[in-house]
Amino acid sequence: MLFGDEHVRRYEETDGEVGHDWEKGAPCLILTTKGRKTGEDRKFALIYQFDDENNPVIVASKGGAPEDPGWYKNLQANPEVKAQVKADKFTARARTIDGEERAKLWEKLAAVWPDYNEYAKKTDREIPVVVLERV
């Protein structure tokens, strides 16, 4: 099973042939953010689903930790990101969603990664759901 930097490396080397289909069949993409303190590129393999407009949607769960993951804090500071879905590489603007849109997409993501529902029970924060809109 691939994790962290090794997951990113293998995914990028193979255009997602290795690493796109992850644990329990959950699909992954590569998200590249600018470090909010360093300005350096930071890459993460994250589970995703598409919204109705074919934009990838990701969840900032951090396993239900009380604070948001670093990659989410990075995109709050600079919402312009790069993403890779298999061989498709593109620039996107990250947008955190709420209300009905969030509820609908949360269900879609939890269908491929049911642990998200468990993570939500472990934390008092509303776990952010983020749409990556191509620019």
PDB file of C-alpha atoms in Angstrom:
ATOM      1  CA  MET A   1       0.000   0.000   0.000  1.00  0.00           C
ATOM      2  CA  LEU A   2       1.325   3.403  -0.964  1.00  0.00           C
ATOM      3  CA  PHE A   3       1.397   6.352   1.448  1.00  0.00           C
ATOM      4  CA  GLY A   4       2.748   9.905   1.557  1.00  0.00           C
ATOM      5  CA  ASP A   5       5.714  10.891  -0.604  1.00  0.00           C
ATOM      6  CA  GLU A   6       6.068   7.375  -2.051  1.00  0.00           C
ATOM      7  CA  HIS A   7       2.438   7.456  -3.183  1.00  0.00           C
ATOM      8  CA  VAL A   8       2.990  10.826  -4.899  1.00  0.00           C
ATOM      9  CA  ARG A   9       6.236   9.697  -6.532  1.00  0.00           C
ATOM     10  CA  ARG A  10       4.826   6.478  -7.995  1.00  0.00           C
ATOM     11  CA  TYR A  11       1.649   8.227  -9.151  1.00  0.00           C
ATOM     12  CA  GLU A  12       3.601  10.941 -10.966  1.00  0.00           C
ATOM     13  CA  GLU A  13       6.072   8.451 -12.493  1.00  0.00           C
ATOM     14  CA  THR A  14       3.259   6.356 -13.961  1.00  0.00           C
ATOM     15  CA  ASP A  15       0.598   9.032 -14.670  1.00  0.00           C
ATOM     16  CA  GLY A  16      -1.585   7.370 -12.074  1.00  0.00           C
ATOM     17  CA  GLU A  17      -1.268   3.821 -13.379  1.00  0.00           C
ATOM     18  CA  VAL A  18       0.163   3.118  -9.942  1.00  0.00           C
ATOM     19  CA  GLY A  19      -1.550   4.985  -7.119  1.00  0.00           C
ATOM     20  CA  HIS A  20      -4.801   6.187  -8.689  1.00  0.00           C
ATOM     21  CA  ASP A  21      -6.776   3.193  -7.440  1.00  0.00           C
ATOM     22  CA  TRP A  22      -5.883   3.071  -3.769  1.00  0.00           C
ATOM     23  CA  GLU A  23      -7.033   1.212  -0.663  1.00  0.00           C
ATOM     24  CA  LYS A  24     -10.531  -0.309  -0.936  1.00  0.00           C
ATOM     25  CA  GLY A  25     -10.614   0.933  -4.550  1.00  0.00           C
ATOM     26  CA  ALA A  26     -10.786   4.625  -3.587  1.00  0.00           C
ATOM     27  CA  PRO A  27      -9.541   6.861  -6.437  1.00  0.00           C
ATOM     28  CA  CYS A  28      -6.736   9.320  -5.679  1.00  0.00           C
ATOM     29  CA  LEU A  29      -5.401  12.463  -7.289  1.00  0.00           C
ATOM     30  CA  ILE A  30      -2.274  14.480  -6.625  1.00  0.00           C
ATOM     31  CA  LEU A  31      -2.804  17.966  -5.182  1.00  0.00           C
ATOM     32  CA  THR A  32       0.057  20.490  -5.258  1.00  0.00           C
ATOM     33  CA  THR A  33      -0.250  23.533  -2.994  1.00  0.00           C
ATOM     34  CA  LYS A  34       2.177  26.357  -2.220  1.00  0.00           C
ATOM     35  CA  GLY A  35       3.455  26.136   1.343  1.00  0.00           C
ATOM     36  CA  ARG A  36       1.954  29.072   3.238  1.00  0.00           C
ATOM     37  CA  LYS A  37       5.196  29.618   5.170  1.00  0.00           C
ATOM     38  CA  THR A  38       7.845  28.438   2.693  1.00  0.00           C
ATOM     39  CA  GLY A  39       6.250  29.175  -0.678  1.00  0.00           C
ATOM     40  CA  GLU A  40       7.514  25.764  -1.809  1.00  0.00           C
ATOM     41  CA  ASP A  41       5.389  23.208  -3.637  1.00  0.00           C
ATOM     42  CA  ARG A  42       3.793  20.610  -1.369  1.00  0.00           C
ATOM     43  CA  LYS A  43       2.244  17.473  -2.892  1.00  0.00           C
ATOM     44  CA  PHE A  44      -0.407  15.195  -1.470  1.00  0.00           C
ATOM     45  CA  ALA A  45      -2.243  12.096  -2.683  1.00  0.00           C
ATOM     46  CA  LEU A  46      -5.923  12.554  -1.807  1.00  0.00           C
ATOM     47  CA  ILE A  47      -9.136  10.631  -2.375  1.00  0.00           C
ATOM     48  CA  TYR A  48     -11.518  12.396  -4.753  1.00  0.00           C
ATOM     49  CA  GLN A  49     -14.767  12.210  -6.656  1.00  0.00           C
ATOM     50  CA  PHE A  50     -16.097  14.432  -9.430  1.00  0.00           C
ATOM     51  CA  ASP A  51     -18.952  16.906  -9.028  1.00  0.00           C
ATOM     52  CA  ASP A  52     -21.644  17.317 -11.692  1.00  0.00           C
ATOM     53  CA  GLU A  53     -19.343  19.614 -13.702  1.00  0.00           C
ATOM     54  CA  ASN A  54     -16.433  17.155 -13.724  1.00  0.00           C
ATOM     55  CA  ASN A  55     -14.445  19.100 -11.103  1.00  0.00           C
ATOM     56  CA  PRO A  56     -12.544  16.981  -8.579  1.00  0.00           C
ATOM     57  CA  VAL A  57     -13.812  17.216  -5.007  1.00  0.00           C
ATOM     58  CA  ILE A  58     -11.622  16.426  -1.975  1.00  0.00           C
ATOM     59  CA  VAL A  59     -12.126  16.253   1.794  1.00  0.00           C
ATOM     60  CA  ALA A  60      -9.869  17.912   4.408  1.00  0.00           C
ATOM     61  CA  SER A  61     -10.483  15.247   7.048  1.00  0.00           C
ATOM     62  CA  LYS A  62      -7.051  14.623   8.608  1.00  0.00           C
ATOM     63  CA  GLY A  63      -8.602  11.449  10.006  1.00  0.00           C
ATOM     64  CA  GLY A  64     -10.969  13.445  12.208  1.00  0.00           C
ATOM     65  CA  ALA A  65      -8.219  15.398  13.966  1.00  0.00           C
ATOM     66  CA  PRO A  66      -9.307  18.598  15.763  1.00  0.00           C
ATOM     67  CA  GLU A  67      -7.433  20.818  13.271  1.00  0.00           C
ATOM     68  CA  ASP A  68      -7.457  21.055   9.488  1.00  0.00           C
ATOM     69  CA  PRO A  69      -4.647  19.372   7.523  1.00  0.00           C
ATOM     70  CA  GLY A  70      -1.691  21.468   6.399  1.00  0.00           C
ATOM     71  CA  TRP A  71      -2.625  21.191   2.721  1.00  0.00           C
ATOM     72  CA  TYR A  72      -6.002  22.792   3.476  1.00  0.00           C
ATOM     73  CA  LYS A  73      -4.346  25.641   5.372  1.00  0.00           C
ATOM     74  CA  ASN A  74      -2.047  26.120   2.356  1.00  0.00           C
ATOM     75  CA  LEU A  75      -4.932  26.431  -0.092  1.00  0.00           C
ATOM     76  CA  GLN A  76      -6.749  28.834   2.235  1.00  0.00           C
ATOM     77  CA  ALA A  77      -3.676  31.077   2.004  1.00  0.00           C
ATOM     78  CA  ASN A  78      -3.382  30.544  -1.773  1.00  0.00           C
ATOM     79  CA  PRO A  79      -6.355  28.846  -3.465  1.00  0.00           C
ATOM     80  CA  GLU A  80      -4.563  28.424  -6.806  1.00  0.00           C
ATOM     81  CA  VAL A  81      -3.362  24.817  -6.891  1.00  0.00           C
ATOM     82  CA  LYS A  82      -2.208  22.195  -9.352  1.00  0.00           C
ATOM     83  CA  ALA A  83      -3.887  18.834  -9.637  1.00  0.00           C
ATOM     84  CA  GLN A  84      -3.274  15.578 -11.443  1.00  0.00           C
ATOM     85  CA  VAL A  85      -5.959  12.979 -12.125  1.00  0.00           C
ATOM     86  CA  LYS A  86      -4.232  10.061 -13.803  1.00  0.00           C
ATOM     87  CA  ALA A  87      -2.357  11.700 -16.753  1.00  0.00           C
ATOM     88  CA  ASP A  88      -4.527  14.859 -16.699  1.00  0.00           C
ATOM     89  CA  LYS A  89      -2.528  17.722 -15.134  1.00  0.00           C
ATOM     90  CA  PHE A  90      -4.170  21.115 -14.639  1.00  0.00           C
ATOM     91  CA  THR A  91      -4.290  24.319 -12.608  1.00  0.00           C
ATOM     92  CA  ALA A  92      -7.347  24.849 -10.427  1.00  0.00           C
ATOM     93  CA  ARG A  93      -8.842  27.251  -7.932  1.00  0.00           C
ATOM     94  CA  ALA A  94      -9.859  25.589  -4.660  1.00  0.00           C
ATOM     95  CA  ARG A  95     -13.286  26.494  -3.294  1.00  0.00           C
ATOM     96  CA  THR A  96     -14.613  25.276   0.052  1.00  0.00           C
ATOM     97  CA  ILE A  97     -18.298  24.458  -0.207  1.00  0.00           C
ATOM     98  CA  ASP A  98     -21.136  24.393   2.301  1.00  0.00           C
ATOM     99  CA  GLY A  99     -24.868  23.817   2.623  1.00  0.00           C
ATOM    100  CA  GLU A 100     -26.679  21.525   0.191  1.00  0.00           C
ATOM    101  CA  GLU A 101     -23.725  21.382  -2.181  1.00  0.00           C
ATOM    102  CA  ARG A 102     -21.479  20.150   0.634  1.00  0.00           C
ATOM    103  CA  ALA A 103     -24.037  17.614   1.880  1.00  0.00           C
ATOM    104  CA  LYS A 104     -24.514  16.137  -1.593  1.00  0.00           C
ATOM    105  CA  LEU A 105     -20.809  15.849  -2.315  1.00  0.00           C
ATOM    106  CA  TRP A 106     -19.994  14.584   1.189  1.00  0.00           C
ATOM    107  CA  GLU A 107     -22.329  11.647   0.537  1.00  0.00           C
ATOM    108  CA  LYS A 108     -20.654  10.955  -2.793  1.00  0.00           C
ATOM    109  CA  LEU A 109     -17.192  10.934  -1.192  1.00  0.00           C
ATOM    110  CA  ALA A 110     -18.304   8.898   1.826  1.00  0.00           C
ATOM    111  CA  ALA A 111     -19.675   6.286  -0.585  1.00  0.00           C
ATOM    112  CA  VAL A 112     -16.109   5.583  -1.775  1.00  0.00           C
ATOM    113  CA  TRP A 113     -14.457   6.196   1.618  1.00  0.00           C
ATOM    114  CA  PRO A 114     -16.960   5.431   4.433  1.00  0.00           C
ATOM    115  CA  ASP A 115     -14.317   6.307   7.052  1.00  0.00           C
ATOM    116  CA  TYR A 116     -15.150   9.979   6.382  1.00  0.00           C
ATOM    117  CA  ASN A 117     -18.359   9.512   8.375  1.00  0.00           C
ATOM    118  CA  GLU A 118     -16.352   8.094  11.273  1.00  0.00           C
ATOM    119  CA  TYR A 119     -13.873  10.971  11.074  1.00  0.00           C
ATOM    120  CA  ALA A 120     -16.751  13.460  11.282  1.00  0.00           C
ATOM    121  CA  LYS A 121     -17.928  11.837  14.539  1.00  0.00           C
ATOM    122  CA  LYS A 122     -14.433  12.201  16.055  1.00  0.00           C
ATOM    123  CA  THR A 123     -14.154  15.981  15.676  1.00  0.00           C
ATOM    124  CA  ASP A 124     -16.102  19.111  16.597  1.00  0.00           C
ATOM    125  CA  ARG A 125     -15.074  20.919  13.405  1.00  0.00           C
ATOM    126  CA  GLU A 126     -17.057  20.696  10.197  1.00  0.00           C
ATOM    127  CA  ILE A 127     -14.670  18.857   7.923  1.00  0.00           C
ATOM    128  CA  PRO A 128     -14.076  21.004   4.825  1.00  0.00           C
ATOM    129  CA  VAL A 129     -15.148  19.751   1.404  1.00  0.00           C
ATOM    130  CA  VAL A 130     -13.251  21.415  -1.452  1.00  0.00           C
ATOM    131  CA  VAL A 131     -14.025  21.664  -5.153  1.00  0.00           C
ATOM    132  CA  LEU A 132     -11.064  22.089  -7.510  1.00  0.00           C
ATOM    133  CA  GLU A 133     -12.345  24.265 -10.376  1.00  0.00           C
ATOM    134  CA  ARG A 134     -10.158  24.358 -13.483  1.00  0.00           C
ATOM    135  CA  VAL A 135      -8.764  27.758 -14.464  1.00  0.00           C
TER     136      VAL A 135
END
